[in-house]
Amino acid sequence: MKSYRNLLADLIQKYRDRADFLLIRLEESESTDILLRGDKIENLSEEVNIGGQVRACYRGGWGFASFNRLETLSERIEDAIAAARLVGTKQTCLAPIPTLEGTYYLPLPAGDPRDIPLAEKKALCDHYNQILKSHDSRITSTTVGYSDITQQVTIATSEGTLVEQSFADLEARFSAIARNSETVQVGRETTGSRRGWQDLLNLETQIITAAERAVNALTLPSIKGDTYPVVIDPILSGLFVHEAFGHLSEADMIYENPDLQEVMTMGRQFGPETLQIFDGAAPEGHRGSYQVDDEGTPATTTQLIENGILVGRLHSRETAGKLKERPTGNARCLDYQYPPLVRMTNTWIERGDTPVEKLFQDIPLGVYAKNWLGGMTNGEMFTFSAGEAWMIRDGKIAEPVRDVTLSGNVFKTLANIEAIGNDFYWDESGGCGKGGQSGLPVGCGGPSLRIKDVVVGGEDSDTEN
């Protein structure tokens, strides 16, 4: 890719006067994908991709062109400029950023996945799959997935930025389905890393946990659906802050939606004074970490909620310009085939000062939920399925239960946070989807939380608990 630096600079100089803003992004990637379902191999592949994208802005209108034949770059630049000039009718409004020139490499202290043969990666998946299959005769289906991708990206803009960045991302996914007569339960675990290959080794304990969770749930009673005080573990609080609140903080959703602008008004009190929420790619070592985003904006850390009050949101240069706020380095694309969107990076709730054991005190009847099976959000509303759950009785963790879903309005739930634990965990299992770009690596973190008045789904309320 280095051999194209002079070419990019020459093309930018040639075409810069025909658009208000011009960006060329070249990408070279090497990836592996493995998917095993039971005894079948559904996918076993290695790929090398070279391609790029051109973005042009003229009078507020954007043109986009992607390509994987570098000899067509001049034509794609002309296509993007022509499209931008066709739709642009207003004023280009991009928040200013510093001009950058340099090379940024995220280190791989746990080993470069490109150095590991495909056969060795497949053998690791077989080993993990065998652990799942042999754990218990009631496990009827297993899934093991492995993926890695190493990307080298070069970004050149008409403002003078010329940067190179490279990083790797790895992910492993495991699931076991257990069946007993008509009862079916699922146990899942996912892990990821931007540190390298060795982080996906020695996961046997985590995999056994997924199998045990599926089997044990077969004989557990279902919870009685009702409204309860709930304590959630750090994994669920990380999922909550990402899915339920993080997407509402993405400014492209806000400036296009007057109703959401009114809801997400700066200075509005959303939670207790102890609540602090952040997002940022600047913290090192997480799956949403990088040095510059896909517009060449330096990575930052943005506080979204300070002392319970909304103080920030996530931006591309355009959304920052239109809302007259600072760019935060959150313009990201999955790969060269897609334009960047405003996306979360690493999103977390800061740890509190309440000892975890005190979160359960004074709860006569409640629910303790850990881990996750799945979930969905729709605007302000969310529903999450817990991977494990127990009843809380008289301030103590009591019997385990199954089929626990947590639902509610994100703003009411934030306001109902009663205590924030002094623990914290980074969950590196996230792959975020938005605008047709699914699987973008992100990190989520948080402490345990105690929340009042959470709607918990389960059996009908007239069923004995």
Coordinates of C-alpha atoms in Angstrom, one line a residue:
M1 CA 0.0 0.0 0.0
K2 CA 2.9 2.3 0.6
S3 CA 3.6 2.4 -3.1
Y4 CA 0.3 4.2 -3.6
R5 CA 1.0 7.2 -1.3
N6 CA 2.4 9.3 -4.1
L7 CA -0.5 8.3 -6.4
L8 CA -3.1 9.3 -3.8
A9 CA -1.4 12.6 -3.3
D10 CA -1.3 13.3 -7.0
L11 CA -5.0 12.4 -7.5
I12 CA -6.1 14.4 -4.6
Q13 CA -4.2 17.4 -6.0
K14 CA -5.8 16.8 -9.5
Y15 CA -9.4 16.6 -8.3
R16 CA -9.5 18.7 -5.2
D17 CA -11.0 21.8 -6.8
R18 CA -14.0 19.9 -8.1
A19 CA -15.4 19.1 -4.7
D20 CA -15.6 20.8 -1.3
F21 CA -14.1 17.7 0.3
L22 CA -12.5 14.6 -1.1
L23 CA -11.4 11.4 0.6
I24 CA -9.7 8.3 -0.7
R25 CA -9.5 5.2 1.5
L26 CA -7.4 2.2 0.3
E27 CA -7.6 -1.1 2.2
E28 CA -5.8 -4.4 2.1
S29 CA -7.1 -7.2 4.3
E30 CA -6.4 -10.9 5.1
S31 CA -9.1 -12.9 6.8
T32 CA -10.1 -16.4 8.0
D33 CA -13.6 -17.7 8.7
I34 CA -14.4 -21.1 10.1
L35 CA -17.9 -22.3 11.1
L36 CA -18.6 -25.8 12.5
R37 CA -22.1 -27.1 13.2
G38 CA -22.0 -30.4 14.9
D39 CA -20.0 -32.7 12.7
K40 CA -20.4 -30.5 9.6
I41 CA -18.0 -27.9 8.3
E42 CA -20.2 -25.0 7.0
N43 CA -17.4 -22.6 6.2
L44 CA -13.6 -22.9 6.0
S45 CA -12.0 -20.1 4.1
E46 CA -9.2 -17.7 3.8
E47 CA -9.4 -14.4 1.8
V48 CA -7.2 -11.6 0.7
N49 CA -8.9 -8.4 -0.4
I50 CA -7.6 -5.2 -1.9
G51 CA -10.0 -2.4 -2.6
G52 CA -10.9 1.1 -1.8
Q53 CA -13.5 3.8 -1.6
V54 CA -13.9 7.4 -2.7
R55 CA -16.1 9.9 -0.9
A56 CA -16.7 13.4 -2.3
C57 CA -18.8 16.2 -0.8
Y58 CA -20.1 19.2 -2.8
R59 CA -22.6 21.7 -1.4
G60 CA -23.7 19.3 1.3
G61 CA -24.3 16.4 -1.1
W62 CA -22.2 13.2 -0.9
G63 CA -21.0 10.9 -3.6
F64 CA -19.6 7.5 -2.9
A65 CA -17.8 4.9 -5.1
S66 CA -16.0 1.7 -4.1
F67 CA -13.7 -0.5 -6.2
N68 CA -11.3 -3.4 -6.0
R69 CA -9.4 -2.7 -9.2
L70 CA -6.9 0.0 -8.3
E71 CA -6.3 0.9 -11.9
T72 CA -9.9 2.3 -12.0
L73 CA -9.3 4.8 -9.2
S74 CA -9.4 7.9 -11.4
E75 CA -12.7 6.8 -12.8
R76 CA -14.2 6.1 -9.4
I77 CA -13.1 9.6 -8.2
E78 CA -14.9 11.1 -11.1
D79 CA -18.0 9.0 -10.3
A80 CA -18.1 10.1 -6.7
I81 CA -17.6 13.8 -7.6
A82 CA -20.3 13.6 -10.3
A83 CA -22.8 12.0 -7.8
A84 CA -22.0 14.7 -5.2
R85 CA -22.4 17.5 -7.6
L86 CA -25.7 16.0 -8.8
V87 CA -27.3 15.9 -5.3
G88 CA -25.6 18.8 -3.6
T89 CA -27.9 21.8 -3.1
K90 CA -27.0 23.3 0.2
Q91 CA -23.8 24.0 2.1
T92 CA -21.0 21.6 3.0
C93 CA -20.7 21.7 6.8
L94 CA -17.8 19.6 8.2
A95 CA -16.3 20.3 11.6
P96 CA -12.6 21.1 11.4
I97 CA -10.0 18.5 12.5
P98 CA -6.2 18.6 12.6
T99 CA -4.3 17.6 9.4
L100 CA -2.5 14.3 10.1
E101 CA 0.4 12.5 8.4
G102 CA 1.8 9.3 9.8
T103 CA 1.7 5.6 10.3
Y104 CA -0.2 3.9 13.1
Y105 CA 0.1 0.2 13.9
L106 CA -1.8 -1.4 16.7
P107 CA 0.6 -4.0 18.3
L108 CA -0.2 -7.7 18.4
P109 CA 1.5 -8.8 21.7
A110 CA -0.5 -12.1 21.6
G111 CA 0.7 -13.1 18.1
D112 CA -0.2 -12.3 14.5
P113 CA -3.0 -14.6 13.3
R114 CA -1.5 -14.5 9.8
D115 CA 1.4 -16.5 11.1
I116 CA -0.9 -19.4 12.1
P117 CA -1.7 -22.0 9.4
L118 CA -5.4 -22.6 8.5
A119 CA -5.0 -26.3 9.7
E120 CA -4.0 -25.1 13.2
K121 CA -7.0 -22.8 13.4
K122 CA -9.3 -25.6 12.2
A123 CA -7.8 -28.0 14.8
L124 CA -8.5 -25.5 17.6
C125 CA -12.1 -25.3 16.5
D126 CA -12.4 -29.1 16.4
H127 CA -11.0 -29.3 19.9
Y128 CA -13.5 -26.8 21.3
N129 CA -16.4 -28.4 19.4
Q130 CA -15.5 -31.8 20.9
I131 CA -15.7 -30.3 24.4
L132 CA -19.2 -29.1 23.7
K133 CA -20.4 -32.3 22.1
S134 CA -19.0 -34.6 24.7
H135 CA -20.1 -32.7 27.8
D136 CA -23.6 -34.3 28.2
S137 CA -25.8 -36.6 26.1
R138 CA -28.6 -34.0 26.3
I139 CA -26.6 -31.6 24.1
T140 CA -28.1 -32.2 20.6
S141 CA -26.4 -29.4 18.6
T142 CA -23.2 -27.4 18.8
T143 CA -21.8 -24.5 17.0
V144 CA -18.2 -23.2 16.9
G145 CA -17.2 -20.2 14.9
Y146 CA -13.8 -18.6 14.4
S147 CA -12.9 -15.4 12.5
D148 CA -9.9 -13.2 12.2
I149 CA -9.1 -10.2 9.9
T150 CA -6.1 -8.0 9.6
Q151 CA -6.6 -4.7 7.8
Q152 CA -4.1 -2.1 6.5
V153 CA -5.8 1.2 5.6
T154 CA -4.5 4.3 3.9
I155 CA -6.5 7.5 4.1
A156 CA -5.8 10.6 2.0
T157 CA -8.0 13.8 2.0
S158 CA -8.1 17.0 0.1
E159 CA -7.3 18.8 3.4
G160 CA -3.8 17.3 3.5
T161 CA -4.3 14.3 5.8
L162 CA -2.4 11.2 4.7
V163 CA -2.3 8.4 7.2
E164 CA -1.8 4.6 7.3
Q165 CA -3.3 2.4 10.0
S166 CA -3.2 -1.4 10.6
F167 CA -4.9 -3.6 13.1
A168 CA -6.2 -7.1 13.6
D169 CA -9.4 -8.4 15.1
L170 CA -10.2 -12.0 16.2
E171 CA -13.4 -13.6 17.5
A172 CA -14.6 -17.0 18.6
R173 CA -18.2 -18.0 19.2
F174 CA -19.6 -21.1 20.9
S175 CA -23.1 -22.4 21.5
A176 CA -24.6 -25.6 22.8
I177 CA -28.3 -26.6 22.5
A178 CA -29.6 -29.0 25.1
R179 CA -32.9 -30.9 24.7
N180 CA -35.0 -32.8 27.3
S181 CA -38.3 -34.0 25.9
E182 CA -39.9 -30.8 24.6
T183 CA -37.7 -28.4 26.6
V184 CA -34.9 -26.8 24.7
Q185 CA -32.2 -24.5 26.2
V186 CA -29.2 -22.7 24.8
G187 CA -25.8 -21.8 26.3
R188 CA -23.6 -19.3 24.5
E189 CA -20.2 -17.8 24.9
T190 CA -18.3 -15.3 22.7
T191 CA -14.9 -13.8 23.0
G192 CA -12.8 -11.5 20.9
S193 CA -9.4 -9.7 20.9
R194 CA -7.4 -7.1 19.1
R195 CA -4.2 -8.4 20.9
G196 CA -3.7 -11.5 18.8
W197 CA -4.0 -15.3 18.3
Q198 CA -3.0 -16.5 21.8
D199 CA -6.0 -14.7 23.4
L200 CA -8.2 -17.4 21.7
L201 CA -6.3 -20.3 23.2
N202 CA -7.1 -22.1 26.5
L203 CA -10.8 -21.2 26.5
E204 CA -11.9 -24.7 27.7
T205 CA -13.4 -23.4 31.0
Q206 CA -15.5 -20.8 29.2
I207 CA -16.7 -23.4 26.7
I208 CA -17.7 -25.9 29.4
T209 CA -19.6 -23.1 31.1
A210 CA -21.7 -22.6 28.0
A211 CA -22.5 -26.3 27.8
E212 CA -23.3 -26.5 31.5
R213 CA -25.6 -23.5 31.3
A214 CA -27.6 -25.2 28.5
V215 CA -27.9 -28.5 30.3
N216 CA -28.7 -27.1 33.8
A217 CA -31.4 -24.8 32.5
L218 CA -33.4 -27.9 31.3
T219 CA -34.6 -28.6 34.8
L220 CA -34.9 -25.1 36.2
P221 CA -38.3 -23.5 36.9
S222 CA -39.4 -20.6 34.8
I223 CA -39.6 -17.2 36.5
K224 CA -43.0 -15.7 37.1
G225 CA -43.4 -12.6 34.9
D226 CA -43.7 -9.4 37.0
T227 CA -42.0 -6.2 37.8
Y228 CA -39.0 -6.7 40.1
P229 CA -36.0 -4.9 41.5
V230 CA -33.1 -6.4 39.5
V231 CA -29.3 -6.7 39.9
I232 CA -27.4 -7.2 36.7
D233 CA -23.8 -8.3 36.3
P234 CA -21.2 -6.3 34.4
I235 CA -21.7 -8.2 31.1
L236 CA -25.4 -7.3 31.0
S237 CA -24.7 -3.7 32.0
G238 CA -22.2 -3.4 29.2
L239 CA -24.8 -4.8 26.8
F240 CA -27.4 -2.4 28.2
V241 CA -25.2 0.7 27.8
H242 CA -24.3 -0.3 24.2
E243 CA -27.6 -1.4 22.8
A244 CA -30.1 0.7 24.8
F245 CA -28.2 4.0 25.3
G246 CA -25.2 4.0 23.0
H247 CA -27.2 3.9 19.7
L248 CA -29.3 6.8 20.9
S249 CA -26.0 8.8 21.3
E250 CA -25.0 8.4 17.7
A251 CA -25.5 11.9 16.3
D252 CA -26.6 10.8 12.8
M253 CA -29.8 9.4 14.4
I254 CA -30.3 12.7 16.3
Y255 CA -29.9 15.4 13.7
E256 CA -32.2 13.6 11.3
N257 CA -34.9 13.1 14.0
P258 CA -36.5 16.2 15.6
D259 CA -38.3 14.1 18.3
L260 CA -35.0 12.5 19.3
Q261 CA -33.3 15.9 19.4
E262 CA -35.9 17.0 22.0
V263 CA -35.4 13.8 24.0
M264 CA -31.6 13.9 23.8
T265 CA -31.2 17.5 25.0
M266 CA -27.9 18.4 26.4
G267 CA -28.1 19.1 30.1
R268 CA -31.0 16.7 30.7
Q269 CA -30.9 14.6 33.8
F270 CA -31.1 10.9 32.9
G271 CA -29.8 9.0 35.9
P272 CA -28.4 9.3 39.4
E273 CA -25.5 11.6 40.2
T274 CA -23.2 8.6 40.5
L275 CA -23.8 7.6 36.8
Q276 CA -20.9 8.2 34.4
I277 CA -21.0 6.9 30.8
F278 CA -18.2 7.1 28.2
D279 CA -17.4 6.0 24.7
G280 CA -14.0 6.2 23.0
A281 CA -11.5 4.5 20.7
A282 CA -8.6 6.1 22.5
P283 CA -8.3 3.5 25.4
E284 CA -5.9 0.9 24.1
G285 CA -6.3 -2.8 23.8
H286 CA -10.0 -3.2 23.2
R287 CA -12.0 -4.3 20.2
G288 CA -13.2 -0.8 19.4
S289 CA -9.8 0.8 19.8
Y290 CA -7.9 2.6 17.0
Q291 CA -5.9 5.8 16.5
V292 CA -7.8 7.5 13.7
D293 CA -11.4 6.8 12.4
D294 CA -12.3 6.3 8.7
E295 CA -12.4 10.0 8.1
G296 CA -8.9 10.6 9.5
T297 CA -10.2 12.1 12.7
P298 CA -8.1 11.3 15.8
A299 CA -9.6 8.9 18.3
T300 CA -10.9 10.4 21.5
T301 CA -12.8 9.5 24.7
T302 CA -16.2 11.2 24.9
Q303 CA -18.2 11.5 28.1
L304 CA -21.8 11.0 27.3
I305 CA -23.3 11.2 30.8
E306 CA -21.6 13.1 33.7
N307 CA -23.2 12.8 37.1
G308 CA -26.4 11.6 35.5
I309 CA -26.6 14.5 33.1
L310 CA -26.3 14.2 29.3
V311 CA -23.2 16.1 28.3
G312 CA -22.0 14.5 25.0
R313 CA -22.7 12.5 21.9
L314 CA -20.9 10.6 19.1
H315 CA -20.0 12.3 15.9
S316 CA -18.7 12.2 12.4
R317 CA -17.4 15.4 11.0
E318 CA -20.7 16.2 9.3
T319 CA -22.9 15.6 12.3
A320 CA -20.5 17.6 14.5
G321 CA -20.6 20.4 12.0
K322 CA -24.4 20.4 11.7
L323 CA -24.9 20.3 15.5
K324 CA -22.0 22.8 16.1
E325 CA -20.2 20.3 18.3
R326 CA -16.7 18.8 18.2
P327 CA -15.9 15.7 16.1
T328 CA -15.3 12.7 18.3
G329 CA -13.7 10.2 15.8
N330 CA -16.7 7.9 15.6
A331 CA -17.0 7.7 11.8
R332 CA -16.4 4.0 11.0
C333 CA -17.0 1.6 8.1
L334 CA -16.9 -2.2 8.1
D335 CA -14.7 -2.3 5.1
Y336 CA -14.1 -0.4 1.8
Q337 CA -17.5 -1.4 0.3
Y338 CA -19.4 0.8 2.8
P339 CA -19.4 4.5 3.6
P340 CA -18.6 5.3 7.2
L341 CA -21.4 5.9 9.7
V342 CA -21.5 7.2 13.2
R343 CA -20.7 4.2 15.3
M344 CA -19.8 3.4 18.9
T345 CA -16.3 2.2 19.7
N346 CA -15.7 1.1 23.3
T347 CA -18.7 2.1 25.4
W348 CA -18.8 1.8 29.2
I349 CA -20.4 2.7 32.5
E350 CA -17.8 3.8 35.0
R351 CA -17.5 1.7 38.2
G352 CA -19.2 2.9 41.3
D353 CA -18.5 2.7 45.0
T354 CA -21.1 0.2 46.3
P355 CA -19.7 -3.2 47.2
V356 CA -21.3 -5.8 45.1
E357 CA -22.7 -7.8 48.0
K358 CA -24.6 -4.7 49.2
L359 CA -26.5 -4.4 45.9
F360 CA -28.7 -7.2 47.1
Q361 CA -29.4 -5.9 50.6
D362 CA -33.0 -4.9 51.4
I363 CA -34.5 -6.6 48.4
P364 CA -37.3 -8.8 49.7
L365 CA -38.0 -10.3 46.3
G366 CA -36.0 -9.6 43.1
V367 CA -33.9 -11.1 40.3
Y368 CA -30.2 -11.4 39.7
A369 CA -29.4 -11.7 36.0
K370 CA -26.0 -12.5 34.5
N371 CA -24.6 -12.8 31.0
W372 CA -26.8 -12.6 27.9
L373 CA -28.4 -14.8 25.2
G374 CA -29.7 -12.1 22.9
G375 CA -31.7 -8.9 22.7
M376 CA -33.3 -6.2 20.6
T377 CA -33.9 -2.5 20.8
N378 CA -36.5 -0.3 19.1
G379 CA -35.9 3.4 19.7
E380 CA -36.2 4.0 23.5
M381 CA -37.4 0.4 24.2
F382 CA -35.2 -2.6 24.8
T383 CA -35.6 -6.3 25.6
F384 CA -32.7 -8.5 26.7
S385 CA -32.5 -12.3 27.5
A386 CA -30.3 -13.2 30.4
G387 CA -27.9 -16.1 30.1
E388 CA -28.4 -17.0 33.8
A389 CA -30.6 -15.8 36.6
W390 CA -31.5 -16.4 40.2
M391 CA -34.2 -15.1 42.5
I392 CA -33.2 -12.7 45.2
R393 CA -35.0 -13.4 48.5
D394 CA -34.6 -11.3 51.7
G395 CA -31.4 -9.8 50.4
K396 CA -29.8 -13.1 49.4
I397 CA -29.2 -14.9 46.1
A398 CA -31.7 -17.8 46.1
E399 CA -32.8 -20.5 43.6
P400 CA -31.8 -20.3 39.9
V401 CA -34.5 -19.7 37.3
R402 CA -34.7 -19.7 33.5
D403 CA -36.4 -17.8 30.6
V404 CA -35.6 -14.4 32.1
T405 CA -36.1 -11.4 29.8
L406 CA -35.6 -7.8 30.9
S407 CA -37.6 -5.1 29.2
G408 CA -38.2 -1.4 29.5
N409 CA -37.7 2.2 28.4
V410 CA -34.0 3.1 28.5
F411 CA -34.6 6.5 30.0
K412 CA -36.8 5.2 32.8
T413 CA -34.3 2.4 33.4
L414 CA -31.4 4.9 33.7
A415 CA -33.5 6.9 36.2
N416 CA -34.3 3.8 38.2
I417 CA -30.6 2.9 38.8
E418 CA -30.4 2.7 42.6
A419 CA -26.8 1.7 43.1
I420 CA -23.6 1.1 41.0
G421 CA -21.2 -1.6 42.0
N422 CA -17.5 -1.2 42.6
D423 CA -16.7 -4.1 40.2
F424 CA -16.0 -3.7 36.5
Y425 CA -15.5 -6.0 33.4
W426 CA -14.7 -5.4 29.8
D427 CA -16.7 -7.6 27.5
E428 CA -14.8 -8.0 24.2
S429 CA -17.4 -10.2 22.5
G430 CA -19.3 -7.4 20.7
G431 CA -20.0 -7.2 17.0
C432 CA -22.3 -4.2 16.3
G433 CA -24.8 -3.9 13.4
K434 CA -26.1 -0.7 11.8
G435 CA -27.1 0.4 8.3
G436 CA -26.4 -3.0 6.8
Q437 CA -22.9 -3.1 8.3
S438 CA -23.0 -5.9 10.8
G439 CA -20.1 -7.3 12.9
L440 CA -18.2 -4.1 13.5
P441 CA -15.9 -4.8 16.5
V442 CA -16.8 -2.9 19.6
G443 CA -16.0 -3.2 23.3
C444 CA -18.5 -2.9 26.2
G445 CA -17.8 -2.4 29.9
G446 CA -19.5 -1.8 33.1
P447 CA -20.1 -2.6 36.8
S448 CA -22.9 -4.5 38.4
L449 CA -26.1 -2.4 38.7
R450 CA -29.1 -2.4 40.9
I451 CA -32.3 -1.2 39.1
K452 CA -35.8 -0.9 40.5
D453 CA -39.0 -1.6 38.7
V454 CA -37.7 -3.7 35.8
V455 CA -40.3 -5.7 33.8
V456 CA -39.2 -9.3 33.8
G457 CA -40.8 -11.7 31.4
G458 CA -41.4 -15.3 32.1
E459 CA -44.5 -17.4 32.9
D460 CA -47.9 -15.7 33.4
S461 CA -48.2 -13.8 36.7
D462 CA -50.8 -16.2 38.1
T463 CA -48.2 -19.0 38.0
E464 CA -46.7 -20.0 41.3
N465 CA -43.2 -18.7 41.9

